[in-house]
JSON list of C-alpha atoms in Angstrom, two decimals:
[
{"chain": "E", "resi": 342, "resn": "LYS", "atom": "CA", "xyz": [-13.19, -4.66, -17.33]},
{"chain": "E", "resi": 343, "resn": "ALA", "atom": "CA", "xyz": [-15.33, -4.16, -14.24]},
{"chain": "E", "resi": 344, "resn": "GLY", "atom": "CA", "xyz": [-13.38, -4.65, -10.97]},
{"chain": "E", "resi": 345, "resn": "VAL", "atom": "CA", "xyz": [-14.16, -6.60, -8.07]},
{"chain": "E", "resi": 346, "resn": "THR", "atom": "CA", "xyz": [-17.55, -5.54, -6.31]},
{"chain": "E", "resi": 347, "resn": "GLN", "atom": "CA", "xyz": [-18.77, -5.99, -2.97]},
{"chain": "E", "resi": 348, "resn": "THR", "atom": "CA", "xyz": [-22.03, -5.67, -1.29]},
{"chain": "E", "resi": 349, "resn": "PRO", "atom": "CA", "xyz": [-23.07, -4.18, 0.97]},
{"chain": "E", "resi": 350, "resn": "ARG", "atom": "CA", "xyz": [-20.62, -1.41, 1.45]},
{"chain": "E", "resi": 351, "resn": "TYR", "atom": "CA", "xyz": [-21.45, -0.90, 5.01]},
{"chain": "E", "resi": 352, "resn": "LEU", "atom": "CA", "xyz": [-23.44, -2.93, 7.56]},
{"chain": "E", "resi": 353, "resn": "ILE", "atom": "CA", "xyz": [-24.60, -2.24, 11.21]},
{"chain": "E", "resi": 354, "resn": "LYS", "atom": "CA", "xyz": [-25.56, -5.30, 13.22]},
{"chain": "E", "resi": 355, "resn": "THR", "atom": "CA", "xyz": [-26.06, -6.23, 16.79]},
{"chain": "E", "resi": 356, "resn": "ARG", "atom": "CA", "xyz": [-24.42, -9.05, 18.85]},
{"chain": "E", "resi": 357, "resn": "GLY", "atom": "CA", "xyz": [-25.98, -12.37, 18.07]},
{"chain": "E", "resi": 358, "resn": "GLN", "atom": "CA", "xyz": [-27.17, -11.65, 14.66]},
{"chain": "E", "resi": 359, "resn": "GLN", "atom": "CA", "xyz": [-25.82, -13.09, 11.53]},
{"chain": "E", "resi": 360, "resn": "VAL", "atom": "CA", "xyz": [-24.63, -11.50, 8.40]},
{"chain": "E", "resi": 361, "resn": "THR", "atom": "CA", "xyz": [-24.07, -12.44, 4.69]},
{"chain": "E", "resi": 362, "resn": "LEU", "atom": "CA", "xyz": [-21.54, -10.74, 2.49]},
{"chain": "E", "resi": 363, "resn": "SER", "atom": "CA", "xyz": [-21.37, -10.66, -1.22]},
{"chain": "E", "resi": 364, "resn": "CYS", "atom": "CA", "xyz": [-18.55, -10.52, -3.69]},
{"chain": "E", "resi": 365, "resn": "SER", "atom": "CA", "xyz": [-18.65, -10.60, -7.63]},
{"chain": "E", "resi": 366, "resn": "PRO", "atom": "CA", "xyz": [-15.10, -11.22, -9.03]},
{"chain": "E", "resi": 367, "resn": "ILE", "atom": "CA", "xyz": [-13.48, -9.69, -12.18]},
{"chain": "E", "resi": 368, "resn": "SER", "atom": "CA", "xyz": [-15.00, -11.52, -15.22]},
{"chain": "E", "resi": 369, "resn": "GLY", "atom": "CA", "xyz": [-13.02, -14.70, -16.02]},
{"chain": "E", "resi": 370, "resn": "HIS", "atom": "CA", "xyz": [-11.53, -14.93, -12.18]},
{"chain": "E", "resi": 371, "resn": "ARG", "atom": "CA", "xyz": [-12.34, -18.16, -10.81]},
{"chain": "E", "resi": 372, "resn": "SER", "atom": "CA", "xyz": [-10.61, -17.60, -7.53]},
{"chain": "E", "resi": 373, "resn": "VAL", "atom": "CA", "xyz": [-11.94, -15.64, -4.81]},
{"chain": "E", "resi": 374, "resn": "SER", "atom": "CA", "xyz": [-10.60, -15.06, -1.40]},
{"chain": "E", "resi": 375, "resn": "TRP", "atom": "CA", "xyz": [-11.87, -13.41, 1.49]},
{"chain": "E", "resi": 376, "resn": "TYR", "atom": "CA", "xyz": [-9.91, -11.17, 4.38]},
{"chain": "E", "resi": 377, "resn": "GLN", "atom": "CA", "xyz": [-10.76, -9.73, 7.55]},
{"chain": "E", "resi": 378, "resn": "GLN", "atom": "CA", "xyz": [-8.95, -6.31, 8.03]},
{"chain": "E", "resi": 379, "resn": "THR", "atom": "CA", "xyz": [-8.75, -4.72, 11.53]},
{"chain": "E", "resi": 380, "resn": "PRO", "atom": "CA", "xyz": [-6.38, -2.03, 12.67]},
{"chain": "E", "resi": 381, "resn": "GLY", "atom": "CA", "xyz": [-4.51, -4.34, 15.21]},
{"chain": "E", "resi": 382, "resn": "GLN", "atom": "CA", "xyz": [-4.19, -7.46, 13.17]},
{"chain": "E", "resi": 383, "resn": "GLY", "atom": "CA", "xyz": [-3.76, -6.21, 9.40]},
{"chain": "E", "resi": 384, "resn": "LEU", "atom": "CA", "xyz": [-5.21, -8.46, 6.77]},
{"chain": "E", "resi": 385, "resn": "GLN", "atom": "CA", "xyz": [-6.12, -11.91, 8.04]},
{"chain": "E", "resi": 386, "resn": "PHE", "atom": "CA", "xyz": [-6.86, -14.56, 5.51]},
{"chain": "E", "resi": 387, "resn": "LEU", "atom": "CA", "xyz": [-10.42, -16.13, 5.91]},
{"chain": "E", "resi": 388, "resn": "PHE", "atom": "CA", "xyz": [-10.62, -18.41, 3.17]},
{"chain": "E", "resi": 389, "resn": "GLU", "atom": "CA", "xyz": [-10.12, -19.26, -0.59]},
{"chain": "E", "resi": 390, "resn": "TYR", "atom": "CA", "xyz": [-12.75, -20.69, -3.14]},
{"chain": "E", "resi": 391, "resn": "PHE", "atom": "CA", "xyz": [-12.11, -21.85, -6.57]},
{"chain": "E", "resi": 392, "resn": "SER", "atom": "CA", "xyz": [-14.50, -23.34, -9.01]},
{"chain": "E", "resi": 393, "resn": "GLU", "atom": "CA", "xyz": [-17.00, -23.66, -6.08]},
{"chain": "E", "resi": 394, "resn": "THR", "atom": "CA", "xyz": [-14.57, -25.49, -3.88]},
{"chain": "E", "resi": 395, "resn": "GLN", "atom": "CA", "xyz": [-13.03, -24.35, -0.73]},
{"chain": "E", "resi": 396, "resn": "ARG", "atom": "CA", "xyz": [-9.11, -24.87, -1.12]},
{"chain": "E", "resi": 397, "resn": "ASN", "atom": "CA", "xyz": [-7.84, -23.42, 2.06]},
{"chain": "E", "resi": 398, "resn": "LYS", "atom": "CA", "xyz": [-9.15, -21.82, 5.33]},
{"chain": "E", "resi": 399, "resn": "GLY", "atom": "CA", "xyz": [-7.74, -19.39, 7.64]},
{"chain": "E", "resi": 400, "resn": "ASN", "atom": "CA", "xyz": [-7.52, -19.58, 11.63]},
{"chain": "E", "resi": 401, "resn": "PHE", "atom": "CA", "xyz": [-11.16, -18.45, 11.97]},
{"chain": "E", "resi": 402, "resn": "PRO", "atom": "CA", "xyz": [-13.86, -20.08, 14.16]},
{"chain": "E", "resi": 403, "resn": "GLY", "atom": "CA", "xyz": [-16.55, -22.25, 12.56]},
{"chain": "E", "resi": 404, "resn": "ARG", "atom": "CA", "xyz": [-19.11, -18.92, 12.80]},
{"chain": "E", "resi": 405, "resn": "PHE", "atom": "CA", "xyz": [-17.22, -17.90, 9.67]},
{"chain": "E", "resi": 406, "resn": "SER", "atom": "CA", "xyz": [-18.19, -19.98, 6.50]},
{"chain": "E", "resi": 407, "resn": "GLY", "atom": "CA", "xyz": [-18.45, -19.07, 2.62]},
{"chain": "E", "resi": 408, "resn": "ARG", "atom": "CA", "xyz": [-19.46, -20.54, -0.56]},
{"chain": "E", "resi": 409, "resn": "GLN", "atom": "CA", "xyz": [-18.90, -19.86, -4.42]},
{"chain": "E", "resi": 410, "resn": "PHE", "atom": "CA", "xyz": [-21.32, -20.35, -7.04]},
{"chain": "E", "resi": 411, "resn": "SER", "atom": "CA", "xyz": [-21.06, -21.57, -10.53]},
{"chain": "E", "resi": 412, "resn": "ASN", "atom": "CA", "xyz": [-20.69, -17.98, -11.82]},
{"chain": "E", "resi": 413, "resn": "SER", "atom": "CA", "xyz": [-17.84, -17.36, -9.30]},
{"chain": "E", "resi": 414, "resn": "ARG", "atom": "CA", "xyz": [-19.50, -15.17, -7.31]},
{"chain": "E", "resi": 415, "resn": "SER", "atom": "CA", "xyz": [-18.95, -15.63, -3.65]},
{"chain": "E", "resi": 416, "resn": "GLU", "atom": "CA", "xyz": [-20.74, -14.97, -0.19]},
{"chain": "E", "resi": 417, "resn": "MET", "atom": "CA", "xyz": [-19.30, -15.19, 3.26]},
{"chain": "E", "resi": 418, "resn": "ASN", "atom": "CA", "xyz": [-21.51, -15.65, 6.14]},
{"chain": "E", "resi": 419, "resn": "VAL", "atom": "CA", "xyz": [-20.83, -14.88, 9.86]},
{"chain": "E", "resi": 420, "resn": "SER", "atom": "CA", "xyz": [-23.11, -16.28, 12.49]},
{"chain": "E", "resi": 421, "resn": "THR", "atom": "CA", "xyz": [-23.58, -15.34, 16.10]},
{"chain": "E", "resi": 422, "resn": "LEU", "atom": "CA", "xyz": [-22.15, -11.89, 15.63]},
{"chain": "E", "resi": 423, "resn": "GLU", "atom": "CA", "xyz": [-19.49, -10.90, 18.34]},
{"chain": "E", "resi": 424, "resn": "LEU", "atom": "CA", "xyz": [-18.16, -7.38, 18.95]},
{"chain": "E", "resi": 425, "resn": "GLY", "atom": "CA", "xyz": [-14.64, -8.60, 17.68]},
{"chain": "E", "resi": 426, "resn": "ASP", "atom": "CA", "xyz": [-16.14, -9.30, 14.55]},
{"chain": "E", "resi": 427, "resn": "SER", "atom": "CA", "xyz": [-16.34, -5.49, 13.57]},
{"chain": "E", "resi": 428, "resn": "ALA", "atom": "CA", "xyz": [-13.93, -4.95, 10.76]},
{"chain": "E", "resi": 429, "resn": "LEU", "atom": "CA", "xyz": [-13.39, -4.23, 6.95]},
{"chain": "E", "resi": 430, "resn": "TYR", "atom": "CA", "xyz": [-14.04, -7.47, 5.06]},
{"chain": "E", "resi": 431, "resn": "LEU", "atom": "CA", "xyz": [-12.33, -7.69, 1.80]},
{"chain": "E", "resi": 432, "resn": "CYS", "atom": "CA", "xyz": [-12.82, -10.12, -1.18]},
{"chain": "E", "resi": 433, "resn": "ALA", "atom": "CA", "xyz": [-10.19, -10.45, -3.71]},
{"chain": "E", "resi": 434, "resn": "SER", "atom": "CA", "xyz": [-10.11, -12.25, -6.98]},
{"chain": "E", "resi": 435, "resn": "SER", "atom": "CA", "xyz": [-7.50, -13.86, -9.14]},
{"chain": "E", "resi": 436, "resn": "SER", "atom": "CA", "xyz": [-7.05, -15.92, -12.41]},
{"chain": "E", "resi": 437, "resn": "ARG", "atom": "CA", "xyz": [-5.03, -18.58, -13.82]},
{"chain": "E", "resi": 438, "resn": "GLY", "atom": "CA", "xyz": [-2.56, -17.57, -16.30]},
{"chain": "E", "resi": 439, "resn": "GLN", "atom": "CA", "xyz": [0.99, -16.18, -16.44]},
{"chain": "E", "resi": 440, "resn": "SER", "atom": "CA", "xyz": [-0.30, -13.51, -13.58]},
{"chain": "E", "resi": 441, "resn": "TYR", "atom": "CA", "xyz": [-2.34, -15.85, -11.89]},
{"chain": "E", "resi": 442, "resn": "ASN", "atom": "CA", "xyz": [-0.86, -15.12, -8.41]},
{"chain": "E", "resi": 443, "resn": "GLU", "atom": "CA", "xyz": [-1.85, -11.54, -8.51]},
{"chain": "E", "resi": 444, "resn": "GLN", "atom": "CA", "xyz": [-4.84, -10.85, -6.31]},
{"chain": "E", "resi": 445, "resn": "PHE", "atom": "CA", "xyz": [-7.39, -7.82, -7.02]},
{"chain": "E", "resi": 446, "resn": "PHE", "atom": "CA", "xyz": [-9.34, -6.48, -4.38]},
{"chain": "E", "resi": 447, "resn": "GLY", "atom": "CA", "xyz": [-12.79, -4.90, -4.05]},
{"chain": "E", "resi": 448, "resn": "PRO", "atom": "CA", "xyz": [-13.70, -1.94, -1.75]},
{"chain": "E", "resi": 449, "resn": "GLY", "atom": "CA", "xyz": [-14.65, -4.17, 1.21]},
{"chain": "E", "resi": 450, "resn": "THR", "atom": "CA", "xyz": [-17.60, -4.24, 3.23]},
{"chain": "E", "resi": 451, "resn": "ARG", "atom": "CA", "xyz": [-17.58, -2.29, 6.49]},
{"chain": "E", "resi": 452, "resn": "LEU", "atom": "CA", "xyz": [-19.15, -4.17, 9.37]},
{"chain": "E", "resi": 453, "resn": "THR", "atom": "CA", "xyz": [-20.00, -2.71, 12.64]},
{"chain": "E", "resi": 454, "resn": "VAL", "atom": "CA", "xyz": [-21.16, -4.99, 15.49]},
{"chain": "E", "resi": 455, "resn": "LEU", "atom": "CA", "xyz": [-22.79, -3.03, 18.28]},
{"chain": "H", "resi": 105, "resn": "GLU", "atom": "CA", "xyz": [6.05, -20.51, 10.99]},
{"chain": "H", "resi": 106, "resn": "ASP", "atom": "CA", "xyz": [5.29, -18.34, 7.98]},
{"chain": "H", "resi": 107, "resn": "GLN", "atom": "CA", "xyz": [5.64, -14.81, 8.74]},
{"chain": "H", "resi": 108, "resn": "VAL", "atom": "CA", "xyz": [5.86, -11.26, 6.97]},
{"chain": "H", "resi": 109, "resn": "THR", "atom": "CA", "xyz": [7.28, -8.16, 8.89]},
{"chain": "H", "resi": 110, "resn": "GLN", "atom": "CA", "xyz": [7.12, -4.80, 7.41]},
{"chain": "H", "resi": 111, "resn": "SER", "atom": "CA", "xyz": [8.90, -1.50, 8.82]},
{"chain": "H", "resi": 112, "resn": "PRO", "atom": "CA", "xyz": [8.77, 0.89, 9.49]},
{"chain": "H", "resi": 113, "resn": "GLU", "atom": "CA", "xyz": [5.17, 1.10, 10.74]},
{"chain": "H", "resi": 114, "resn": "ALA", "atom": "CA", "xyz": [4.83, 4.75, 9.79]},
{"chain": "H", "resi": 115, "resn": "LEU", "atom": "CA", "xyz": [6.98, 7.16, 7.80]},
{"chain": "H", "resi": 116, "resn": "ARG", "atom": "CA", "xyz": [6.82, 10.79, 7.37]},
{"chain": "H", "resi": 117, "resn": "LEU", "atom": "CA", "xyz": [8.61, 12.12, 4.25]},
{"chain": "H", "resi": 118, "resn": "GLN", "atom": "CA", "xyz": [8.74, 15.78, 2.74]},
{"chain": "H", "resi": 119, "resn": "GLU", "atom": "CA", "xyz": [7.81, 16.04, -0.86]},
{"chain": "H", "resi": 120, "resn": "GLY", "atom": "CA", "xyz": [10.91, 14.90, -2.92]},
{"chain": "H", "resi": 121, "resn": "GLU", "atom": "CA", "xyz": [12.43, 13.15, 0.17]},
{"chain": "H", "resi": 122, "resn": "SER", "atom": "CA", "xyz": [13.37, 9.62, -1.24]},
{"chain": "H", "resi": 123, "resn": "SER", "atom": "CA", "xyz": [13.19, 6.42, 1.14]},
{"chain": "H", "resi": 124, "resn": "SER", "atom": "CA", "xyz": [12.61, 2.78, 1.34]},
{"chain": "H", "resi": 125, "resn": "LEU", "atom": "CA", "xyz": [10.17, 0.46, 2.88]},
{"chain": "H", "resi": 126, "resn": "ASN", "atom": "CA", "xyz": [11.18, -2.84, 4.13]},
{"chain": "H", "resi": 127, "resn": "CYS", "atom": "CA", "xyz": [9.52, -6.33, 3.92]},
{"chain": "H", "resi": 128, "resn": "SER", "atom": "CA", "xyz": [11.22, -9.22, 5.68]},
{"chain": "H", "resi": 129, "resn": "TYR", "atom": "CA", "xyz": [9.72, -12.62, 5.31]},
{"chain": "H", "resi": 130, "resn": "THR", "atom": "CA", "xyz": [10.16, -16.09, 6.70]},
{"chain": "H", "resi": 131, "resn": "VAL", "atom": "CA", "xyz": [8.67, -18.95, 4.53]},
{"chain": "H", "resi": 132, "resn": "SER", "atom": "CA", "xyz": [9.80, -22.33, 3.73]},
{"chain": "H", "resi": 133, "resn": "GLY", "atom": "CA", "xyz": [9.79, -21.55, -0.06]},
{"chain": "H", "resi": 134, "resn": "LEU", "atom": "CA", "xyz": [8.45, -18.57, -1.58]},
{"chain": "H", "resi": 135, "resn": "ARG", "atom": "CA", "xyz": [6.08, -18.69, -4.69]},
{"chain": "H", "resi": 136, "resn": "GLY", "atom": "CA", "xyz": [5.72, -14.92, -4.80]},
{"chain": "H", "resi": 137, "resn": "LEU", "atom": "CA", "xyz": [6.09, -11.64, -3.21]},
{"chain": "H", "resi": 138, "resn": "PHE", "atom": "CA", "xyz": [3.54, -8.87, -3.59]},
{"chain": "H", "resi": 139, "resn": "TRP", "atom": "CA", "xyz": [3.27, -5.08, -3.08]},
{"chain": "H", "resi": 140, "resn": "TYR", "atom": "CA", "xyz": [0.03, -3.30, -2.65]},
{"chain": "H", "resi": 141, "resn": "ARG", "atom": "CA", "xyz": [-0.97, 0.23, -1.92]},
{"chain": "H", "resi": 142, "resn": "GLN", "atom": "CA", "xyz": [-4.11, 0.99, 0.21]},
{"chain": "H", "resi": 143, "resn": "ASP", "atom": "CA", "xyz": [-5.86, 4.36, 0.62]},
{"chain": "H", "resi": 144, "resn": "PRO", "atom": "CA", "xyz": [-8.20, 4.94, 3.53]},
{"chain": "H", "resi": 145, "resn": "GLY", "atom": "CA", "xyz": [-11.50, 3.19, 3.14]},
{"chain": "H", "resi": 146, "resn": "LYS", "atom": "CA", "xyz": [-10.40, 1.39, 0.05]},
{"chain": "H", "resi": 147, "resn": "GLY", "atom": "CA", "xyz": [-9.26, -2.28, -0.84]},
{"chain": "H", "resi": 148, "resn": "PRO", "atom": "CA", "xyz": [-5.57, -2.80, -1.66]},
{"chain": "H", "resi": 149, "resn": "GLU", "atom": "CA", "xyz": [-4.24, -1.89, -5.10]},
{"chain": "H", "resi": 150, "resn": "PHE", "atom": "CA", "xyz": [-1.97, -4.20, -6.74]},
{"chain": "H", "resi": 151, "resn": "LEU", "atom": "CA", "xyz": [1.47, -2.66, -7.53]},
{"chain": "H", "resi": 152, "resn": "PHE", "atom": "CA", "xyz": [4.05, -5.40, -8.13]},
{"chain": "H", "resi": 153, "resn": "THR", "atom": "CA", "xyz": [4.87, -9.11, -7.98]},
{"chain": "H", "resi": 154, "resn": "LEU", "atom": "CA", "xyz": [8.30, -10.58, -7.48]},
{"chain": "H", "resi": 155, "resn": "TYR", "atom": "CA", "xyz": [9.04, -14.17, -7.76]},
{"chain": "H", "resi": 156, "resn": "SER", "atom": "CA", "xyz": [12.88, -14.56, -7.36]},
{"chain": "H", "resi": 157, "resn": "ALA", "atom": "CA", "xyz": [15.71, -12.91, -5.75]},
{"chain": "H", "resi": 158, "resn": "GLY", "atom": "CA", "xyz": [17.32, -10.32, -7.89]},
{"chain": "H", "resi": 159, "resn": "GLU", "atom": "CA", "xyz": [14.25, -9.33, -9.54]},
{"chain": "H", "resi": 160, "resn": "GLU", "atom": "CA", "xyz": [13.26, -5.75, -9.59]},
{"chain": "H", "resi": 161, "resn": "LYS", "atom": "CA", "xyz": [10.11, -3.93, -11.05]},
{"chain": "H", "resi": 162, "resn": "GLU", "atom": "CA", "xyz": [9.42, -0.13, -11.42]},
{"chain": "H", "resi": 163, "resn": "LYS", "atom": "CA", "xyz": [6.35, 1.84, -11.59]},
{"chain": "H", "resi": 164, "resn": "GLU", "atom": "CA", "xyz": [6.71, 5.52, -11.91]},
{"chain": "H", "resi": 165, "resn": "ARG", "atom": "CA", "xyz": [8.29, 6.58, -8.54]},
{"chain": "H", "resi": 166, "resn": "LEU", "atom": "CA", "xyz": [8.34, 3.19, -7.14]},
{"chain": "H", "resi": 167, "resn": "LYS", "atom": "CA", "xyz": [10.81, 0.54, -7.46]},
{"chain": "H", "resi": 168, "resn": "ALA", "atom": "CA", "xyz": [10.56, -2.86, -5.74]},
{"chain": "H", "resi": 169, "resn": "THR", "atom": "CA", "xyz": [13.40, -5.37, -5.15]},
{"chain": "H", "resi": 170, "resn": "LEU", "atom": "CA", "xyz": [13.73, -8.86, -3.91]},
{"chain": "H", "resi": 171, "resn": "THR", "atom": "CA", "xyz": [16.32, -10.88, -1.96]},
{"chain": "H", "resi": 172, "resn": "LYS", "atom": "CA", "xyz": [16.05, -14.30, -0.24]},
{"chain": "H", "resi": 173, "resn": "LYS", "atom": "CA", "xyz": [15.05, -12.65, 2.96]},
{"chain": "H", "resi": 174, "resn": "GLU", "atom": "CA", "xyz": [13.37, -9.31, 2.27]},
{"chain": "H", "resi": 175, "resn": "SER", "atom": "CA", "xyz": [11.93, -6.86, -0.29]},
{"chain": "H", "resi": 176, "resn": "PHE", "atom": "CA", "xyz": [12.49, -3.20, -0.52]},
{"chain": "H", "resi": 177, "resn": "LEU", "atom": "CA", "xyz": [9.92, -0.79, -1.97]},
{"chain": "H", "resi": 178, "resn": "HIS", "atom": "CA", "xyz": [12.23, 2.33, -2.95]},
{"chain": "H", "resi": 179, "resn": "ILE", "atom": "CA", "xyz": [10.09, 5.75, -3.40]},
{"chain": "H", "resi": 180, "resn": "THR", "atom": "CA", "xyz": [12.06, 8.25, -5.44]},
{"chain": "H", "resi": 181, "resn": "ALA", "atom": "CA", "xyz": [10.98, 11.89, -5.03]},
{"chain": "H", "resi": 182, "resn": "PRO", "atom": "CA", "xyz": [7.69, 11.09, -3.55]},
{"chain": "H", "resi": 183, "resn": "LYS", "atom": "CA", "xyz": [4.60, 13.39, -4.00]},
{"chain": "H", "resi": 184, "resn": "PRO", "atom": "CA", "xyz": [1.86, 13.93, -1.61]},
{"chain": "H", "resi": 185, "resn": "GLU", "atom": "CA", "xyz": [-0.27, 11.74, -3.67]},
{"chain": "H", "resi": 186, "resn": "ASP", "atom": "CA", "xyz": [1.84, 8.91, -2.78]},
{"chain": "H", "resi": 187, "resn": "SER", "atom": "CA", "xyz": [0.53, 9.19, 0.70]},
{"chain": "H", "resi": 188, "resn": "ALA", "atom": "CA", "xyz": [-0.94, 5.71, 1.54]},
{"chain": "H", "resi": 189, "resn": "THR", "atom": "CA", "xyz": [-0.50, 2.34, 3.58]},
{"chain": "H", "resi": 190, "resn": "TYR", "atom": "CA", "xyz": [1.99, -0.17, 1.69]},
{"chain": "H", "resi": 191, "resn": "LEU", "atom": "CA", "xyz": [1.37, -3.65, 2.11]},
{"chain": "H", "resi": 192, "resn": "CYS", "atom": "CA", "xyz": [3.49, -6.63, 1.26]},
{"chain": "H", "resi": 193, "resn": "ALA", "atom": "CA", "xyz": [2.29, -10.16, 1.08]},
{"chain": "H", "resi": 194, "resn": "VAL", "atom": "CA", "xyz": [3.84, -13.60, 0.20]},
{"chain": "H", "resi": 195, "resn": "ARG", "atom": "CA", "xyz": [2.56, -16.69, -1.09]},
{"chain": "H", "resi": 196, "resn": "PRO", "atom": "CA", "xyz": [4.45, -19.76, 0.16]},
{"chain": "H", "resi": 197, "resn": "LEU", "atom": "CA", "xyz": [5.49, -22.47, -2.07]},
{"chain": "H", "resi": 198, "resn": "SER", "atom": "CA", "xyz": [3.73, -25.21, 0.28]},
{"chain": "H", "resi": 199, "resn": "GLY", "atom": "CA", "xyz": [0.40, -26.73, -0.91]},
{"chain": "H", "resi": 200, "resn": "THR", "atom": "CA", "xyz": [-1.78, -23.96, 0.89]},
{"chain": "H", "resi": 201, "resn": "TYR", "atom": "CA", "xyz": [-3.16, -21.10, -1.39]},
{"chain": "H", "resi": 202, "resn": "LYS", "atom": "CA", "xyz": [-3.07, -18.46, 1.23]},
{"chain": "H", "resi": 203, "resn": "TYR", "atom": "CA", "xyz": [-1.43, -15.08, 1.00]},
{"chain": "H", "resi": 204, "resn": "ILE", "atom": "CA", "xyz": [0.42, -13.90, 4.19]},
{"chain": "H", "resi": 205, "resn": "PHE", "atom": "CA", "xyz": [0.34, -10.10, 4.60]},
{"chain": "H", "resi": 206, "resn": "GLY", "atom": "CA", "xyz": [2.61, -7.84, 6.64]},
{"chain": "H", "resi": 207, "resn": "THR", "atom": "CA", "xyz": [0.67, -4.78, 8.89]},
{"chain": "H", "resi": 208, "resn": "GLY", "atom": "CA", "xyz": [1.80, -2.33, 6.57]},
{"chain": "H", "resi": 209, "resn": "THR", "atom": "CA", "xyz": [3.63, 0.80, 6.29]},
{"chain": "H", "resi": 210, "resn": "ARG", "atom": "CA", "xyz": [1.71, 4.06, 6.62]},
{"chain": "H", "resi": 211, "resn": "LEU", "atom": "CA", "xyz": [3.36, 6.56, 4.43]},
{"chain": "H", "resi": 212, "resn": "LYS", "atom": "CA", "xyz": [2.59, 10.25, 4.77]},
{"chain": "H", "resi": 213, "resn": "VAL", "atom": "CA", "xyz": [4.32, 12.75, 2.33]},
{"chain": "H", "resi": 214, "resn": "LEU", "atom": "CA", "xyz": [4.18, 16.36, 3.00]},
{"chain": "H", "resi": 215, "resn": "ALA", "atom": "CA", "xyz": [4.11, 19.04, 0.65]}
]
C-alpha cells in the first residue's frame, strides 16, 4: 500500500507571496490532518479534514487555510507569507476502524520564506 | 489546558546501554497516547498506540507503557540505528479531533 505523499518536497518563496501544498492520503483513508513543525515549537496542529469537512482547527491565523476533495486529497494554502512561516509542513492520514486513531505521516514539504 | 511534556530533551547512550524516555501528559480525558519515531528530514513514523493505564506494547527493542499521568518508552540494548527523535502525542477525549504532540526526545546511540 502506498504511503502518504506530499508535493512539492521543497519550496522557496519570498515574503508576501502565497503557497499551496498538496497531500495525497493512504488509499481508503478519509481523514487528513496538517501540522507545522519548527525546531522551537515542535509539531503544531493546523487543521483536520474528514469527508471534505474541516472538523477542527488549531491556533493559526486565517492566512492558513485548507480544503479536502472528494477523493480525500487535501491542499493547504498560506497567503501573505511571513519569515516565521518557514517550517516543515506535514500531512497525516488516518482511517476509521479499530486503529482509526493512528496517524500516518508523509515526508513533509520544507518551506523556506526569504 | 491539555499539555504533553517529554524528557529528557536529548539523550546519548552507548550501544547496549538501556534507558527510558518519558512522556507526561495533562488532559481532561485520554482517547489514546501515541509514540512516533522521526528521522532527520522525514515525517514521523508510527510506533505504538496505548489506550488505557497498565497497557504495554513491544516492538523489537522498544517497549511502551502507560499510566494515568505518563508513558515510558523503554529502549533495551539500543543500536546506532535506533538514533532518532521520539515523539509522544495524545488525543484527548473531548469533542475535538486534534492530536497534541510533545517536543520530542533526540536519541543518539553511539557505537
